[in-house]
mmCIF file of C-alpha atoms in Angstrom:
data_model
loop_
_atom_site.group_PDB
_atom_site.id
_atom_site.type_symbol
_atom_site.label_atom_id
_atom_site.label_comp_id
_atom_site.label_asym_id
_atom_site.label_seq_id
_atom_site.Cartn_x
_atom_site.Cartn_y
_atom_site.Cartn_z
ATOM 1 C CA MET A 1 30.866 -65.084 53.778
ATOM 2 C CA ALA A 2 30.848 -61.340 53.238
ATOM 3 C CA PHE A 3 28.220 -61.427 50.483
ATOM 4 C CA TYR A 4 25.885 -63.459 52.708
ATOM 5 C CA ASP A 5 26.278 -60.964 55.543
ATOM 6 C CA ALA A 6 25.637 -58.055 53.168
ATOM 7 C CA LEU A 7 22.435 -59.616 51.822
ATOM 8 C CA THR A 8 21.262 -60.492 55.320
ATOM 9 C CA ASP A 9 21.867 -56.991 56.648
ATOM 10 C CA PHE A 10 20.153 -55.459 53.622
ATOM 11 C CA ILE A 11 16.969 -57.540 53.759
ATOM 12 C CA PHE A 12 16.489 -58.168 57.478
ATOM 13 C CA VAL A 13 16.120 -54.612 58.729
ATOM 14 C CA GLU A 14 15.312 -54.342 62.422
ATOM 15 C CA ASP A 15 15.312 -51.442 64.858
ATOM 16 C CA GLU A 16 14.645 -50.945 68.516
ATOM 17 C CA PRO A 17 11.148 -49.475 68.835
ATOM 18 C CA GLN A 18 10.728 -45.883 69.878
ATOM 19 C CA ILE A 19 7.691 -43.836 70.821
ATOM 20 C CA SER A 20 5.841 -43.142 67.570
ATOM 21 C CA ASP A 21 2.615 -41.759 66.161
ATOM 22 C CA VAL A 22 1.361 -44.962 64.543
ATOM 23 C CA ILE A 23 2.131 -48.638 63.936
ATOM 24 C CA PHE A 24 1.767 -49.735 60.302
ATOM 25 C CA LEU A 25 0.944 -53.349 59.378
ATOM 26 C CA PRO A 26 1.398 -53.799 55.597
ATOM 27 C CA GLY A 27 -1.022 -56.661 54.962
ATOM 28 C CA GLY A 28 -0.413 -60.373 54.768
ATOM 29 C CA LEU A 29 -1.669 -63.728 55.963
ATOM 30 C CA TRP A 30 0.591 -63.900 58.975
ATOM 31 C CA GLY A 31 -0.760 -63.312 62.462
ATOM 32 C CA GLU A 32 2.711 -62.831 63.939
ATOM 33 C CA ILE A 33 2.930 -59.260 62.666
ATOM 34 C CA ALA A 34 -0.312 -58.386 64.463
ATOM 35 C CA LEU A 35 0.897 -60.118 67.624
ATOM 36 C CA ARG A 36 4.103 -58.057 67.516
ATOM 37 C CA ALA A 37 2.127 -54.878 66.866
ATOM 38 C CA ALA A 38 -0.206 -55.597 69.781
ATOM 39 C CA ARG A 39 2.751 -56.042 72.143
ATOM 40 C CA LEU A 40 4.189 -52.731 70.992
ATOM 41 C CA TYR A 41 0.832 -51.008 71.456
ATOM 42 C CA HIS A 42 0.440 -52.358 74.981
ATOM 43 C CA SER A 43 4.004 -51.266 75.764
ATOM 44 C CA GLY A 44 2.978 -47.710 74.914
ATOM 45 C CA TYR A 45 4.972 -47.239 71.729
ATOM 46 C CA ALA A 46 2.095 -45.812 69.644
ATOM 47 C CA PRO A 47 -1.589 -44.936 70.171
ATOM 48 C CA LEU A 48 -2.829 -46.017 66.717
ATOM 49 C CA LEU A 49 -2.427 -48.998 64.389
ATOM 50 C CA ILE A 50 -3.124 -49.169 60.647
ATOM 51 C CA PRO A 51 -3.507 -52.709 59.306
ATOM 52 C CA SER A 52 -3.705 -52.632 55.515
ATOM 53 C CA GLY A 53 -4.744 -55.119 52.855
ATOM 54 C CA LYS A 54 -7.677 -56.090 50.684
ATOM 55 C CA HIS A 55 -7.477 -59.717 49.633
ATOM 56 C CA SER A 56 -10.023 -62.068 51.135
ATOM 57 C CA ILE A 57 -8.357 -64.846 53.096
ATOM 58 C CA LEU A 58 -9.149 -68.134 54.703
ATOM 59 C CA THR A 59 -6.854 -68.528 57.665
ATOM 60 C CA GLU A 60 -6.906 -72.288 57.308
ATOM 61 C CA GLU A 61 -4.474 -71.694 54.445
ATOM 62 C CA GLN A 62 -1.887 -70.395 56.902
ATOM 63 C CA PRO A 63 0.705 -72.628 58.508
ATOM 64 C CA THR A 64 -0.260 -73.732 62.015
ATOM 65 C CA ALA A 65 2.681 -71.845 63.491
ATOM 66 C CA SER A 66 1.315 -68.615 62.056
ATOM 67 C CA SER A 67 -2.330 -69.087 62.891
ATOM 68 C CA PRO A 68 -3.431 -69.909 66.436
ATOM 69 C CA PRO A 69 -6.148 -72.582 66.537
ATOM 70 C CA GLU A 70 -8.896 -70.047 67.208
ATOM 71 C CA TYR A 71 -8.372 -68.550 63.735
ATOM 72 C CA ALA A 72 -8.239 -71.800 61.757
ATOM 73 C CA GLY A 73 -11.016 -72.212 59.226
ATOM 74 C CA LYS A 74 -12.428 -68.709 59.700
ATOM 75 C CA HIS A 75 -13.097 -66.437 56.766
ATOM 76 C CA TYR A 76 -12.100 -62.778 56.825
ATOM 77 C CA ASP A 77 -13.205 -60.347 54.141
ATOM 78 C CA THR A 78 -9.794 -58.702 53.944
ATOM 79 C CA GLU A 79 -6.274 -59.021 55.283
ATOM 80 C CA ALA A 80 -6.939 -55.856 57.287
ATOM 81 C CA ASP A 81 -9.934 -57.544 58.922
ATOM 82 C CA PHE A 82 -7.840 -60.583 59.828
ATOM 83 C CA LEU A 83 -5.014 -58.523 61.300
ATOM 84 C CA SER A 84 -7.543 -56.381 63.173
ATOM 85 C CA SER A 85 -9.187 -59.500 64.593
ATOM 86 C CA VAL A 86 -5.850 -60.632 66.003
ATOM 87 C CA LEU A 87 -5.227 -57.158 67.439
ATOM 88 C CA LEU A 88 -8.667 -57.087 69.074
ATOM 89 C CA ASP A 89 -8.149 -60.560 70.519
ATOM 90 C CA GLN A 90 -4.916 -59.278 72.042
ATOM 91 C CA GLY A 91 -6.787 -56.538 73.851
ATOM 92 C CA VAL A 92 -6.167 -53.636 71.482
ATOM 93 C CA PRO A 93 -9.286 -51.420 71.563
ATOM 94 C CA ALA A 94 -11.201 -50.942 68.314
ATOM 95 C CA SER A 95 -10.803 -47.177 68.701
ATOM 96 C CA ALA A 96 -7.029 -47.575 68.214
ATOM 97 C CA ILE A 97 -7.355 -49.489 64.922
ATOM 98 C CA LEU A 98 -7.757 -47.673 61.604
ATOM 99 C CA MET A 99 -8.278 -50.248 58.859
ATOM 100 C CA GLU A 100 -7.231 -49.756 55.252
ATOM 101 C CA ARG A 101 -9.093 -52.381 53.192
ATOM 102 C CA LYS A 102 -8.274 -51.589 49.543
ATOM 103 C CA ALA A 103 -4.545 -52.223 49.041
ATOM 104 C CA THR A 104 -3.677 -55.250 46.907
ATOM 105 C CA PHE A 105 0.141 -55.161 47.118
ATOM 106 C CA THR A 106 2.827 -53.669 49.338
ATOM 107 C CA TYR A 107 3.284 -50.389 47.487
ATOM 108 C CA GLU A 108 -0.476 -49.840 47.693
ATOM 109 C CA ASN A 109 -0.335 -50.592 51.428
ATOM 110 C CA ALA A 110 1.939 -47.573 51.736
ATOM 111 C CA ILE A 111 0.033 -45.385 49.255
ATOM 112 C CA LEU A 112 -3.380 -45.980 50.787
ATOM 113 C CA SER A 113 -2.111 -45.780 54.350
ATOM 114 C CA ARG A 114 -0.729 -42.340 53.462
ATOM 115 C CA LYS A 115 -4.093 -41.322 52.010
ATOM 116 C CA LEU A 116 -5.757 -42.474 55.214
ATOM 117 C CA THR A 117 -3.423 -40.552 57.510
ATOM 118 C CA ASP A 118 -3.804 -37.460 55.319
ATOM 119 C CA GLN A 119 -7.607 -37.757 55.408
ATOM 120 C CA ILE A 120 -7.686 -37.801 59.200
ATOM 121 C CA GLY A 121 -5.075 -35.070 59.480
ATOM 122 C CA LEU A 122 -2.464 -37.244 61.171
ATOM 123 C CA THR A 123 1.098 -36.003 60.792
ATOM 124 C CA VAL A 124 3.381 -38.997 61.126
ATOM 125 C CA LYS A 125 6.722 -37.781 62.430
ATOM 126 C CA LYS A 126 7.674 -41.241 63.667
ATOM 127 C CA GLY A 127 6.218 -44.569 62.602
ATOM 128 C CA ILE A 128 6.700 -48.208 63.512
ATOM 129 C CA LEU A 129 6.553 -50.737 60.694
ATOM 130 C CA CYS A 130 5.479 -54.253 61.716
ATOM 131 C CA CYS A 131 6.070 -56.573 58.780
ATOM 132 C CA GLN A 132 7.486 -59.984 57.960
ATOM 133 C CA ALA A 133 11.197 -60.184 58.778
ATOM 134 C CA TYR A 134 12.276 -61.198 55.271
ATOM 135 C CA HIS A 135 9.997 -58.518 53.770
ATOM 136 C CA ALA A 136 11.376 -55.709 55.931
ATOM 137 C CA ARG A 137 13.620 -53.878 53.465
ATOM 138 C CA ARG A 138 11.068 -53.663 50.650
ATOM 139 C CA ALA A 139 8.251 -52.647 53.005
ATOM 140 C CA LEU A 140 10.470 -49.975 54.529
ATOM 141 C CA MET A 141 11.479 -48.624 51.120
ATOM 142 C CA TYR A 142 7.833 -48.260 50.061
ATOM 143 C CA TYR A 143 6.736 -46.565 53.258
ATOM 144 C CA GLN A 144 9.752 -44.238 53.150
ATOM 145 C CA CYS A 145 8.742 -43.246 49.605
ATOM 146 C CA LEU A 146 5.257 -42.273 50.774
ATOM 147 C CA TYR A 147 6.346 -40.775 54.088
ATOM 148 C CA PRO A 148 9.640 -39.065 53.168
ATOM 149 C CA ASP A 149 9.647 -36.869 56.269
ATOM 150 C CA THR A 150 8.912 -39.717 58.694
ATOM 151 C CA THR A 151 11.459 -41.585 60.806
ATOM 152 C CA PHE A 152 10.640 -45.297 60.713
ATOM 153 C CA PHE A 153 11.475 -48.018 63.195
ATOM 154 C CA VAL A 154 11.173 -51.480 61.669
ATOM 155 C CA CYS A 155 9.920 -54.020 64.216
ATOM 156 C CA PRO A 156 9.401 -57.195 62.187
ATOM 157 C CA ALA A 157 8.101 -60.609 63.111
ATOM 158 C CA VAL A 158 9.544 -63.922 61.962
ATOM 159 C CA THR A 159 7.062 -65.674 59.671
ATOM 160 C CA ARG A 160 7.303 -69.015 57.888
ATOM 161 C CA GLY A 161 10.219 -69.715 60.219
ATOM 162 C CA ILE A 162 12.488 -67.471 58.120
ATOM 163 C CA SER A 163 14.921 -65.353 60.117
ATOM 164 C CA ARG A 164 18.219 -63.588 59.515
ATOM 165 C CA GLU A 165 19.942 -66.487 61.272
ATOM 166 C CA ASN A 166 18.558 -69.355 59.191
ATOM 167 C CA TRP A 167 17.421 -68.117 55.764
ATOM 168 C CA LEU A 168 20.343 -69.802 53.999
ATOM 169 C CA SER A 169 19.383 -73.189 55.487
ATOM 170 C CA PHE A 170 16.494 -74.083 53.171
ATOM 171 C CA PRO A 171 15.952 -73.813 49.401
ATOM 172 C CA SER A 172 12.497 -72.303 49.897
ATOM 173 C CA SER A 173 13.745 -69.544 52.191
ATOM 174 C CA ILE A 174 16.677 -68.808 49.885
ATOM 175 C CA ASP A 175 14.162 -68.336 47.066
ATOM 176 C CA LEU A 176 12.003 -65.994 49.143
ATOM 177 C CA VAL A 177 14.857 -63.861 50.438
ATOM 178 C CA LEU A 178 16.643 -63.548 47.100
ATOM 179 C CA GLY A 179 13.255 -62.849 45.518
ATOM 180 C CA GLU A 180 13.032 -59.848 47.840
ATOM 181 C CA VAL A 181 16.477 -58.688 46.690
ATOM 182 C CA GLU A 182 15.290 -58.875 43.075
ATOM 183 C CA ARG A 183 12.078 -56.996 43.833
ATOM 184 C CA CYS A 184 13.953 -54.230 45.602
ATOM 185 C CA GLY A 185 15.700 -53.579 42.302
ATOM 186 C CA GLY A 186 12.998 -54.438 39.801
ATOM 187 C CA GLN A 187 10.019 -52.811 41.469
ATOM 188 C CA PHE A 188 11.886 -49.671 42.493
ATOM 189 C CA HIS A 189 13.296 -49.083 39.032
ATOM 190 C CA GLU A 190 10.262 -47.127 37.828
ATOM 191 C CA ILE A 191 9.535 -45.581 41.230
ATOM 192 C CA LEU A 192 13.019 -44.081 41.448
ATOM 193 C CA LYS A 193 12.805 -42.710 37.904
ATOM 194 C CA GLU A 194 9.546 -40.969 38.885
ATOM 195 C CA TYR A 195 11.274 -39.388 41.879
ATOM 196 C CA ARG A 196 13.938 -37.921 39.598
ATOM 197 C CA LYS A 197 11.333 -35.855 37.704
#
């Protein structure tokens, strides 16, 4: 089905990683993105990581597949703290982690990460984006808006069991993926009009 392939290719962006200045983690309740980011860090792809996100979370609310037993039932003040905890547990040194703890939605993840990199004088020529696989296109679009001169490499992680191969298999994953298609139009409507000014 051509339309299915087009939607899949649009939403499930994925690149081979390349040496970059920073790895961005745009928030969320899913430890897989931090696990993927830690592997990339240890493979030498970037010296810094920026986990972003404000909302307080209880990891017991996460599916077992997304939260190793050692995180179950623990409280973290922010999503950034949770993601950082996973990174630290994977051997990433604290000195490599720059937390952004104020963002409440994906666009703010990008906005406030940009403010952070500007504040520390970090020019991001190349960046890796570790996000949920079905969230990849929208996350990339936001970060590209805030970092227009940066080349991004999207290195997502499968969360909730939703991948490019199986998203059409379940009503819940169809809803989530097509919801992302809608948001890419609806949420970018005003952003793109601002860029025309």
